PDB file of C-alpha atoms in Angstrom:
ATOM      1  CA  MET A   1      16.063  13.451 -30.905  1.00 51.00           C
ATOM      2  CA  ASN A   2      18.555  13.475 -28.062  1.00 61.00           C
ATOM      3  CA  SER A   3      21.728  15.532 -28.331  1.00 71.00           C
ATOM      4  CA  GLU A   4      25.036  13.709 -27.997  1.00 76.00           C
ATOM      5  CA  PRO A   5      25.733  14.466 -24.310  1.00 76.00           C
ATOM      6  CA  GLU A   6      22.132  13.528 -23.485  1.00 79.00           C
ATOM      7  CA  ALA A   7      22.443  10.265 -25.361  1.00 83.00           C
ATOM      8  CA  ASP A   8      25.676   9.588 -23.523  1.00 86.00           C
ATOM      9  CA  ILE A   9      24.052  10.133 -20.141  1.00 88.00           C
ATOM     10  CA  ASP A  10      21.124   7.976 -21.238  1.00 89.00           C
ATOM     11  CA  GLN A  11      23.560   5.218 -22.117  1.00 91.00           C
ATOM     12  CA  GLN A  12      25.210   5.469 -18.714  1.00 91.00           C
ATOM     13  CA  ILE A  13      21.844   5.351 -16.951  1.00 92.00           C
ATOM     14  CA  ASP A  14      20.865   2.319 -19.037  1.00 92.00           C
ATOM     15  CA  ASN A  15      24.103   0.578 -18.049  1.00 90.00           C
ATOM     16  CA  LEU A  16      23.410   1.268 -14.387  1.00 90.00           C
ATOM     17  CA  PHE A  17      19.928  -0.181 -14.683  1.00 91.00           C
ATOM     18  CA  ALA A  18      21.270  -3.229 -16.512  1.00 90.00           C
ATOM     19  CA  GLN A  19      23.780  -3.880 -13.713  1.00 87.00           C
ATOM     20  CA  THR A  20      21.092  -3.509 -11.052  1.00 87.00           C
ATOM     21  CA  ARG A  21      18.358  -5.486 -12.793  1.00 86.00           C
ATOM     22  CA  ASN A  22      19.330  -8.973 -11.717  1.00 79.00           C
ATOM     23  CA  THR A  23      20.245  -8.241  -8.152  1.00 76.00           C
ATOM     24  CA  ALA A  24      17.744  -7.851  -5.373  1.00 74.00           C
ATOM     25  CA  PRO A  25      18.755  -4.691  -3.491  1.00 73.00           C
ATOM     26  CA  HIS A  26      18.437  -6.229  -0.031  1.00 71.00           C
ATOM     27  CA  GLY A  27      19.342  -9.799  -0.812  1.00 71.00           C
ATOM     28  CA  ALA A  28      17.087 -12.754  -1.385  1.00 71.00           C
ATOM     29  CA  ALA A  29      13.968 -13.405   0.618  1.00 69.00           C
ATOM     30  CA  GLN A  30      15.627 -15.540   3.263  1.00 69.00           C
ATOM     31  CA  SER A  31      13.674 -16.897   6.123  1.00 65.00           C
ATOM     32  CA  TYR A  32      13.373 -14.249   8.811  1.00 71.00           C
ATOM     33  CA  GLY A  33      10.413 -15.747  10.598  1.00 84.00           C
ATOM     34  CA  PHE A  34       8.103 -14.562   7.850  1.00 87.00           C
ATOM     35  CA  GLU A  35       5.370 -17.088   8.621  1.00 87.00           C
ATOM     36  CA  THR A  36       5.499 -16.443  12.364  1.00 89.00           C
ATOM     37  CA  ARG A  37       5.343 -12.689  11.838  1.00 89.00           C
ATOM     38  CA  LEU A  38       2.469 -13.024   9.407  1.00 90.00           C
ATOM     39  CA  LYS A  39       0.583 -15.323  11.778  1.00 90.00           C
ATOM     40  CA  GLN A  40       1.012 -12.784  14.591  1.00 90.00           C
ATOM     41  CA  ALA A  41      -0.076  -9.935  12.327  1.00 89.00           C
ATOM     42  CA  LEU A  42      -3.193 -11.838  11.254  1.00 89.00           C
ATOM     43  CA  GLN A  43      -3.941 -12.643  14.881  1.00 88.00           C
ATOM     44  CA  ALA A  44      -3.533  -8.999  15.861  1.00 88.00           C
ATOM     45  CA  GLU A  45      -5.746  -8.021  12.930  1.00 84.00           C
ATOM     46  CA  ARG A  46      -8.392 -10.489  14.045  1.00 83.00           C
ATOM     47  CA  GLY A  47      -8.072  -9.175  17.617  1.00 80.00           C
ATOM     48  CA  THR A  48      -8.640  -5.619  16.407  1.00 80.00           C
ATOM     49  CA  LEU A  49     -11.631  -6.697  14.341  1.00 78.00           C
ATOM     50  CA  GLU A  50     -13.060  -8.636  17.258  1.00 80.00           C
ATOM     51  CA  ARG A  51     -12.590  -5.686  19.606  1.00 83.00           C
ATOM     52  CA  PHE A  52     -14.151  -3.398  17.023  1.00 84.00           C
ATOM     53  CA  GLY A  53     -17.024  -5.862  16.632  1.00 85.00           C
ATOM     54  CA  THR A  54     -17.569  -6.017  20.392  1.00 86.00           C
ATOM     55  CA  VAL A  55     -17.595  -2.234  20.671  1.00 88.00           C
ATOM     56  CA  CYS A  56     -20.066  -1.979  17.767  1.00 90.00           C
ATOM     57  CA  TRP A  57     -22.256  -4.663  19.362  1.00 90.00           C
ATOM     58  CA  GLN A  58     -22.252  -2.838  22.710  1.00 90.00           C
ATOM     59  CA  LEU A  59     -22.924   0.522  21.072  1.00 92.00           C
ATOM     60  CA  GLY A  60     -25.751  -1.089  19.104  1.00 93.00           C
ATOM     61  CA  TRP A  61     -27.382  -2.410  22.263  1.00 92.00           C
ATOM     62  CA  LEU A  62     -26.944   0.928  24.001  1.00 93.00           C
ATOM     63  CA  GLY A  63     -28.653   2.531  21.010  1.00 93.00           C
ATOM     64  CA  VAL A  64     -31.542   0.078  21.181  1.00 92.00           C
ATOM     65  CA  ILE A  65     -31.990   0.699  24.906  1.00 91.00           C
ATOM     66  CA  ALA A  66     -31.749   4.465  24.441  1.00 91.00           C
ATOM     67  CA  PHE A  67     -34.298   4.287  21.636  1.00 87.00           C
ATOM     68  CA  PHE A  68     -36.613   2.229  23.814  1.00 83.00           C
ATOM     69  CA  PHE A  69     -36.422   4.787  26.620  1.00 84.00           C
ATOM     70  CA  MET A  70     -36.931   7.611  24.160  1.00 84.00           C
ATOM     71  CA  VAL A  71     -40.066   6.012  22.709  1.00 79.00           C
ATOM     72  CA  ALA A  72     -41.395   5.052  26.117  1.00 75.00           C
ATOM     73  CA  GLY A  73     -40.700   8.551  27.409  1.00 75.00           C
ATOM     74  CA  SER A  74     -42.410  10.269  24.515  1.00 75.00           C
ATOM     75  CA  ILE A  75     -45.466   8.008  24.853  1.00 71.00           C
ATOM     76  CA  LEU A  76     -45.645   8.910  28.508  1.00 69.00           C
ATOM     77  CA  VAL A  77     -45.320  12.618  27.711  1.00 71.00           C
ATOM     78  CA  ILE A  78     -47.975  12.408  24.971  1.00 70.00           C
ATOM     79  CA  ASP A  79     -50.237  10.490  27.292  1.00 69.00           C
ATOM     80  CA  ALA A  80     -49.702  12.955  30.056  1.00 67.00           C
ATOM     81  CA  SER A  81     -50.361  15.897  27.798  1.00 73.00           C
ATOM     82  CA  SER A  82     -53.524  14.333  26.350  1.00 74.00           C
ATOM     83  CA  LEU A  83     -54.714  13.501  29.888  1.00 72.00           C
ATOM     84  CA  ASN A  84     -54.098  17.067  30.809  1.00 74.00           C
ATOM     85  CA  ASN A  85     -56.026  18.215  27.717  1.00 76.00           C
ATOM     86  CA  MET A  86     -58.869  15.878  28.555  1.00 74.00           C
ATOM     87  CA  LEU A  87     -59.098  17.176  32.099  1.00 76.00           C
ATOM     88  CA  THR A  88     -59.034  20.761  30.841  1.00 78.00           C
ATOM     89  CA  SER A  89     -61.782  20.131  28.278  1.00 75.00           C
ATOM     90  CA  CYS A  90     -63.876  18.334  30.890  1.00 72.00           C
ATOM     91  CA  SER A  91     -63.535  21.139  33.332  1.00 77.00           C
ATOM     92  CA  ASN A  92     -64.365  23.646  30.586  1.00 75.00           C
ATOM     93  CA  PHE A  93     -67.419  21.618  29.566  1.00 68.00           C
ATOM     94  CA  PHE A  94     -68.706  21.263  33.051  1.00 69.00           C
ATOM     95  CA  GLY A  95     -67.864  24.836  33.751  1.00 70.00           C
ATOM     96  CA  THR A  96     -69.772  26.289  30.844  1.00 67.00           C
ATOM     97  CA  HIS A  97     -72.706  23.849  30.334  1.00 63.00           C
ATOM     98  CA  LEU A  98     -73.549  22.381  33.650  1.00 62.00           C
ATOM     99  CA  PHE A  99     -72.771  25.278  35.818  1.00 59.00           C
ATOM    100  CA  PRO A 100     -73.827  28.302  33.754  1.00 56.00           C
ATOM    101  CA  PHE A 101     -74.111  30.466  36.771  1.00 52.00           C
TER     102      PHE A 101
ATOM    103  CA  MET B   1      -0.169 -36.821   4.172  1.00 46.00           C
ATOM    104  CA  GLY B   2       2.589 -34.939   2.417  1.00 51.00           C
ATOM    105  CA  THR B   3       0.521 -34.215  -0.680  1.00 64.00           C
ATOM    106  CA  GLU B   4       0.848 -30.627  -1.784  1.00 76.00           C
ATOM    107  CA  ILE B   5      -2.450 -28.769  -2.094  1.00 81.00           C
ATOM    108  CA  SER B   6      -2.966 -27.117  -5.467  1.00 86.00           C
ATOM    109  CA  GLU B   7      -2.801 -23.359  -5.708  1.00 87.00           C
ATOM    110  CA  ASP B   8      -6.422 -23.023  -6.806  1.00 88.00           C
ATOM    111  CA  GLU B   9      -7.546 -24.983  -3.792  1.00 90.00           C
ATOM    112  CA  LEU B  10      -5.414 -22.854  -1.464  1.00 90.00           C
ATOM    113  CA  VAL B  11      -6.780 -19.677  -3.015  1.00 92.00           C
ATOM    114  CA  SER B  12     -10.384 -20.864  -2.608  1.00 91.00           C
ATOM    115  CA  GLN B  13      -9.749 -21.798   1.015  1.00 92.00           C
ATOM    116  CA  ALA B  14      -8.008 -18.481   1.693  1.00 92.00           C
ATOM    117  CA  VAL B  15     -10.810 -16.516   0.045  1.00 91.00           C
ATOM    118  CA  SER B  16     -13.291 -18.232   2.352  1.00 90.00           C
ATOM    119  CA  GLY B  17     -11.249 -17.057   5.348  1.00 89.00           C
ATOM    120  CA  ASP B  18      -8.889 -19.985   6.036  1.00 91.00           C
ATOM    121  CA  GLU B  19      -5.831 -18.395   7.662  1.00 91.00           C
ATOM    122  CA  ALA B  20      -3.656 -21.507   7.433  1.00 92.00           C
ATOM    123  CA  ALA B  21      -4.287 -21.745   3.685  1.00 93.00           C
ATOM    124  CA  PHE B  22      -3.433 -18.078   3.309  1.00 94.00           C
ATOM    125  CA  ILE B  23      -0.157 -18.461   5.206  1.00 93.00           C
ATOM    126  CA  GLU B  24       0.785 -21.402   2.956  1.00 92.00           C
ATOM    127  CA  LEU B  25      -0.077 -19.312  -0.111  1.00 92.00           C
ATOM    128  CA  ALA B  26       1.867 -16.332   1.251  1.00 93.00           C
ATOM    129  CA  SER B  27       4.949 -18.487   1.814  1.00 91.00           C
ATOM    130  CA  ARG B  28       4.828 -19.595  -1.817  1.00 92.00           C
ATOM    131  CA  TYR B  29       4.602 -16.026  -3.120  1.00 93.00           C
ATOM    132  CA  GLN B  30       6.881 -14.381  -0.564  1.00 92.00           C
ATOM    133  CA  PRO B  31      10.032 -14.458  -2.778  1.00 91.00           C
ATOM    134  CA  ARG B  32       8.113 -12.851  -5.668  1.00 91.00           C
ATOM    135  CA  VAL B  33       6.630 -10.094  -3.488  1.00 93.00           C
ATOM    136  CA  TRP B  34       9.952  -9.593  -1.692  1.00 93.00           C
ATOM    137  CA  SER B  35      11.865  -9.126  -4.931  1.00 91.00           C
ATOM    138  CA  THR B  36       9.479  -6.388  -6.118  1.00 92.00           C
ATOM    139  CA  ALA B  37       9.066  -4.715  -2.721  1.00 93.00           C
ATOM    140  CA  SER B  38      12.824  -4.494  -2.171  1.00 91.00           C
ATOM    141  CA  ARG B  39      13.065  -2.193  -5.197  1.00 91.00           C
ATOM    142  CA  PHE B  40      10.992   0.358  -3.314  1.00 92.00           C
ATOM    143  CA  THR B  41      12.769   0.281   0.030  1.00 90.00           C
ATOM    144  CA  LYS B  42      16.023   1.429   1.479  1.00 86.00           C
ATOM    145  CA  SER B  43      16.935  -1.356   3.859  1.00 88.00           C
ATOM    146  CA  ARG B  44      16.218  -4.972   4.647  1.00 89.00           C
ATOM    147  CA  PRO B  45      14.133  -4.228   7.778  1.00 90.00           C
ATOM    148  CA  GLU B  46      12.055  -1.767   5.732  1.00 91.00           C
ATOM    149  CA  THR B  47      11.497  -4.475   3.104  1.00 92.00           C
ATOM    150  CA  GLU B  48      10.456  -6.965   5.801  1.00 92.00           C
ATOM    151  CA  ASP B  49       7.900  -4.493   7.163  1.00 92.00           C
ATOM    152  CA  LEU B  50       6.624  -3.612   3.703  1.00 94.00           C
ATOM    153  CA  VAL B  51       6.242  -7.281   2.704  1.00 94.00           C
ATOM    154  CA  GLN B  52       4.305  -7.913   5.909  1.00 94.00           C
ATOM    155  CA  ASP B  53       2.015  -4.929   5.230  1.00 94.00           C
ATOM    156  CA  LEU B  54       1.508  -6.096   1.671  1.00 96.00           C
ATOM    157  CA  PHE B  55       0.419  -9.562   2.754  1.00 95.00           C
ATOM    158  CA  LEU B  56      -1.985  -8.023   5.268  1.00 94.00           C
ATOM    159  CA  LYS B  57      -3.423  -5.923   2.445  1.00 94.00           C
ATOM    160  CA  ILE B  58      -3.690  -9.038   0.288  1.00 95.00           C
ATOM    161  CA  TRP B  59      -5.480 -10.888   3.121  1.00 94.00           C
ATOM    162  CA  LYS B  60      -7.936  -8.023   3.606  1.00 92.00           C
ATOM    163  CA  GLY B  61      -8.496  -7.721  -0.139  1.00 92.00           C
ATOM    164  CA  LEU B  62      -9.036 -11.453  -0.728  1.00 91.00           C
ATOM    165  CA  PRO B  63     -12.840 -11.286  -0.513  1.00 89.00           C
ATOM    166  CA  SER B  64     -12.780  -8.935  -3.517  1.00 88.00           C
ATOM    167  CA  PHE B  65     -10.651 -11.332  -5.596  1.00 90.00           C
ATOM    168  CA  LYS B  66     -12.661 -12.777  -8.478  1.00 84.00           C
ATOM    169  CA  GLN B  67     -11.272 -16.199  -9.149  1.00 79.00           C
ATOM    170  CA  LYS B  68     -11.587 -15.766 -12.911  1.00 82.00           C
ATOM    171  CA  SER B  69      -8.163 -14.153 -13.399  1.00 85.00           C
ATOM    172  CA  PRO B  70      -4.883 -15.734 -12.259  1.00 91.00           C
ATOM    173  CA  PHE B  71      -4.130 -15.211  -8.580  1.00 93.00           C
ATOM    174  CA  GLU B  72      -0.551 -14.090  -9.250  1.00 93.00           C
ATOM    175  CA  HIS B  73      -1.761 -11.279 -11.474  1.00 93.00           C
ATOM    176  CA  TRP B  74      -4.115  -9.966  -8.801  1.00 94.00           C
ATOM    177  CA  LEU B  75      -1.439 -10.393  -6.110  1.00 95.00           C
ATOM    178  CA  MET B  76       1.066  -8.359  -8.131  1.00 95.00           C
ATOM    179  CA  LYS B  77      -1.493  -5.601  -8.662  1.00 94.00           C
ATOM    180  CA  VAL B  78      -2.023  -5.316  -4.899  1.00 95.00           C
ATOM    181  CA  THR B  79       1.749  -5.464  -4.375  1.00 96.00           C
ATOM    182  CA  ILE B  80       2.556  -2.685  -6.843  1.00 96.00           C
ATOM    183  CA  ARG B  81      -0.220  -0.452  -5.570  1.00 95.00           C
ATOM    184  CA  GLY B  82       0.911  -1.139  -2.002  1.00 96.00           C
ATOM    185  CA  CYS B  83       4.499  -0.235  -2.899  1.00 95.00           C
ATOM    186  CA  TYR B  84       3.305   3.001  -4.488  1.00 95.00           C
ATOM    187  CA  ASP B  85       1.298   3.834  -1.345  1.00 94.00           C
ATOM    188  CA  HIS B  86       4.384   3.082   0.732  1.00 95.00           C
ATOM    189  CA  LEU B  87       6.455   5.512  -1.351  1.00 93.00           C
ATOM    190  CA  ARG B  88       3.829   8.227  -1.029  1.00 91.00           C
ATOM    191  CA  LYS B  89       3.395   7.715   2.709  1.00 89.00           C
ATOM    192  CA  HIS B  90       7.105   7.968   3.404  1.00 83.00           C
ATOM    193  CA  ARG B  91       7.822  10.842   1.022  1.00 75.00           C
ATOM    194  CA  LYS B  92       8.445  13.405   3.782  1.00 69.00           C
ATOM    195  CA  ARG B  93      10.850  11.123   5.628  1.00 70.00           C
ATOM    196  CA  ARG B  94      12.712  10.341   2.398  1.00 66.00           C
ATOM    197  CA  GLU B  95      13.086  14.030   1.590  1.00 64.00           C
ATOM    198  CA  ARG B  96      14.580  14.649   5.027  1.00 64.00           C
ATOM    199  CA  GLU B  97      16.994  11.736   4.604  1.00 65.00           C
ATOM    200  CA  LEU B  98      18.020  12.982   1.161  1.00 60.00           C
ATOM    201  CA  LEU B  99      19.214  16.281   2.627  1.00 55.00           C
ATOM    202  CA  THR B 100      21.631  14.489   4.939  1.00 54.00           C
ATOM    203  CA  GLU B 101      22.683  12.095   2.184  1.00 54.00           C
ATOM    204  CA  GLU B 102      23.614  14.982  -0.070  1.00 50.00           C
ATOM    205  CA  VAL B 103      26.407  15.941   2.348  1.00 41.00           C
ATOM    206  CA  VAL B 104      27.663  12.362   2.583  1.00 44.00           C
ATOM    207  CA  ALA B 105      27.651  12.064  -1.207  1.00 47.00           C
ATOM    208  CA  THR B 106      29.804  15.142  -1.716  1.00 44.00           C
ATOM    209  CA  HIS B 107      32.276  13.926   0.901  1.00 42.00           C
ATOM    210  CA  SER B 108      32.726  10.489  -0.594  1.00 47.00           C
ATOM    211  CA  GLU B 109      32.999  11.995  -4.052  1.00 46.00           C
ATOM    212  CA  SER B 110      35.928  14.133  -3.086  1.00 45.00           C
ATOM    213  CA  GLY B 111      37.616  11.114  -1.489  1.00 45.00           C
ATOM    214  CA  SER B 112      37.640   8.927  -4.574  1.00 47.00           C
ATOM    215  CA  THR B 113      37.354  10.597  -7.970  1.00 43.00           C
ATOM    216  CA  SER B 114      37.844   7.880 -10.565  1.00 47.00           C
ATOM    217  CA  ARG B 115      36.514   4.611  -9.198  1.00 46.00           C
ATOM    218  CA  SER B 116      35.050   1.877 -11.308  1.00 47.00           C
ATOM    219  CA  LEU B 117      31.338   1.447 -11.108  1.00 50.00           C
ATOM    220  CA  GLN B 118      30.857  -1.938  -9.655  1.00 69.00           C
ATOM    221  CA  ARG B 119      27.573  -3.619  -9.121  1.00 78.00           C
ATOM    222  CA  ARG B 120      27.091  -2.336  -5.612  1.00 81.00           C
ATOM    223  CA  GLU B 121      27.901   1.187  -6.673  1.00 84.00           C
ATOM    224  CA  ALA B 122      25.586   0.905  -9.652  1.00 86.00           C
ATOM    225  CA  GLN B 123      22.853  -0.160  -7.276  1.00 86.00           C
ATOM    226  CA  GLU B 124      23.537   2.790  -5.005  1.00 87.00           C
ATOM    227  CA  ILE B 125      23.493   5.271  -7.890  1.00 88.00           C
ATOM    228  CA  VAL B 126      20.272   3.824  -9.268  1.00 91.00           C
ATOM    229  CA  PHE B 127      18.800   4.107  -5.791  1.00 89.00           C
ATOM    230  CA  MET B 128      19.955   7.725  -5.520  1.00 88.00           C
ATOM    231  CA  LEU B 129      18.330   8.546  -8.850  1.00 91.00           C
ATOM    232  CA  LEU B 130      15.096   6.804  -7.961  1.00 92.00           C
ATOM    233  CA  GLU B 131      14.931   8.426  -4.532  1.00 90.00           C
ATOM    234  CA  ARG B 132      14.824  11.826  -6.177  1.00 90.00           C
ATOM    235  CA  LEU B 133      11.816  11.011  -8.319  1.00 92.00           C
ATOM    236  CA  ASP B 134       8.279  11.396  -7.069  1.00 91.00           C
ATOM    237  CA  ALA B 135       6.337   8.297  -6.082  1.00 93.00           C
ATOM    238  CA  LYS B 136       4.473   7.855  -9.370  1.00 94.00           C
ATOM    239  CA  ASP B 137       7.543   8.345 -11.569  1.00 95.00           C
ATOM    240  CA  ARG B 138       9.596   6.062  -9.382  1.00 94.00           C
ATOM    241  CA  THR B 139       6.988   3.322  -9.558  1.00 95.00           C
ATOM    242  CA  ILE B 140       6.908   3.562 -13.352  1.00 96.00           C
ATOM    243  CA  VAL B 141      10.692   3.642 -13.790  1.00 95.00           C
ATOM    244  CA  THR B 142      11.175   0.738 -11.375  1.00 94.00           C
ATOM    245  CA  LEU B 143       8.672  -1.397 -13.234  1.00 95.00           C
ATOM    246  CA  LEU B 144       9.938  -0.373 -16.654  1.00 94.00           C
ATOM    247  CA  GLU B 145      13.691  -0.532 -16.124  1.00 93.00           C
ATOM    248  CA  LEU B 146      14.204  -2.957 -13.260  1.00 93.00           C
ATOM    249  CA  GLU B 147      11.253  -5.314 -13.507  1.00 92.00           C
ATOM    250  CA  GLU B 148      11.302  -5.085 -17.315  1.00 92.00           C
ATOM    251  CA  LYS B 149       7.545  -4.668 -17.670  1.00 94.00           C
ATOM    252  CA  SER B 150       5.975  -3.240 -20.802  1.00 95.00           C
ATOM    253  CA  VAL B 151       3.977  -0.007 -20.792  1.00 96.00           C
ATOM    254  CA  ARG B 152       0.794  -2.036 -21.174  1.00 95.00           C
ATOM    255  CA  GLU B 153       1.641  -4.287 -18.226  1.00 95.00           C
ATOM    256  CA  ILE B 154       2.461  -1.267 -16.064  1.00 95.00           C
ATOM    257  CA  ALA B 155      -0.857   0.328 -16.981  1.00 96.00           C
ATOM    258  CA  GLU B 156      -2.664  -2.861 -15.986  1.00 94.00           C
ATOM    259  CA  LEU B 157      -0.768  -3.252 -12.730  1.00 94.00           C
ATOM    260  CA  THR B 158      -1.109   0.338 -11.584  1.00 94.00           C
ATOM    261  CA  GLY B 159      -4.485   1.213 -13.036  1.00 94.00           C
ATOM    262  CA  TRP B 160      -3.048   4.281 -14.818  1.00 95.00           C
ATOM    263  CA  SER B 161      -3.602   4.853 -18.522  1.00 95.00           C
ATOM    264  CA  GLU B 162      -0.981   3.758 -21.045  1.00 95.00           C
ATOM    265  CA  SER B 163      -0.459   7.316 -22.286  1.00 96.00           C
ATOM    266  CA  ASN B 164       0.017   8.517 -18.716  1.00 95.00           C
ATOM    267  CA  VAL B 165       2.653   5.827 -18.156  1.00 96.00           C
ATOM    268  CA  LYS B 166       4.451   6.765 -21.393  1.00 96.00           C
ATOM    269  CA  VAL B 167       4.464  10.498 -20.651  1.00 96.00           C
ATOM    270  CA  ARG B 168       5.595   9.949 -17.077  1.00 95.00           C
ATOM    271  CA  ALA B 169       8.342   7.545 -18.146  1.00 95.00           C
ATOM    272  CA  HIS B 170       9.620  10.110 -20.635  1.00 95.00           C
ATOM    273  CA  ARG B 171       9.565  12.922 -18.071  1.00 94.00           C
ATOM    274  CA  ALA B 172      11.182  10.714 -15.449  1.00 94.00           C
ATOM    275  CA  ARG B 173      14.036   9.892 -17.842  1.00 94.00           C
ATOM    276  CA  LYS B 174      14.568  13.610 -18.431  1.00 93.00           C
ATOM    277  CA  LYS B 175      14.553  14.252 -14.693  1.00 93.00           C
ATOM    278  CA  MET B 176      17.047  11.445 -14.101  1.00 93.00           C
ATOM    279  CA  ARG B 177      19.362  12.922 -16.723  1.00 92.00           C
ATOM    280  CA  THR B 178      19.292  16.261 -14.901  1.00 92.00           C
ATOM    281  CA  ILE B 179      19.880  14.621 -11.515  1.00 91.00           C
ATOM    282  CA  PHE B 180      22.707  12.579 -12.999  1.00 88.00           C
ATOM    283  CA  GLU B 181      24.361  15.762 -14.198  1.00 88.00           C
ATOM    284  CA  GLU B 182      23.670  17.683 -10.980  1.00 87.00           C
ATOM    285  CA  LEU B 183      25.241  14.963  -8.876  1.00 83.00           C
ATOM    286  CA  GLY B 184      28.245  14.913 -11.200  1.00 81.00           C
ATOM    287  CA  LEU B 185      27.893  11.207 -11.875  1.00 75.00           C
ATOM    288  CA  GLU B 186      28.749  11.233 -15.582  1.00 70.00           C
ATOM    289  CA  ARG B 187      32.077   9.704 -16.559  1.00 65.00           C
TER     290      ARG B 187
END
């Protein structure tokens, strides 16, 4: 239960709310170029999305190219190392079996 | 020409990305959104910016709108949540402004002691009280006292539980009483 002074303050607050309820604090929603502003904002939003899309697209392609070079490079390295291994084994084989002396 | 497109049709077109349909829809709902948003702002330019941000949010959120529930209900949910975000985002700035306002308030008080509370003044006092509440409490009190929503409706609009809304509303009322006394507003 509220004490008397509390109830009194509550009543005053309620009155204030009642007086404020039916009035929009900053007036009615008059035309202030709402549609034009919204159109511009949507356009800007689309522009940002498009720019973001372009950047993603470019980064994606760069990634694909980088991946391609990485794969190609590693194949070359593997090939080179296996060629090297092959040459070493051959020379070892010839060295030990064909030329025992 | 000249035939007005139904709301459902406009919503469907807007959901599928038709900007013109969305702008038409936004123009229809602008007064409704404006009236709610203006309860959370300090000035007309701030309301204009907030309304614009809200409609951008609505546009971005449209793909997630399930056309089973009424569009207005969904729109108001986004609006209320957007207003709450706006309050939270600008909390620091509001606190700074309150410090300077405090001085102005004491000055004007000493100038006129017994003045009748007219509508404008009532609005200002309500605004002063609301400004001193935190974002969540302010959202609840605004919806409860100014928009005359029920606890259940507030819970639906904000996504908070009914008990949370009730407890917060009770605490906010207590806080407002204290602020009212501290500012010496009682008559």
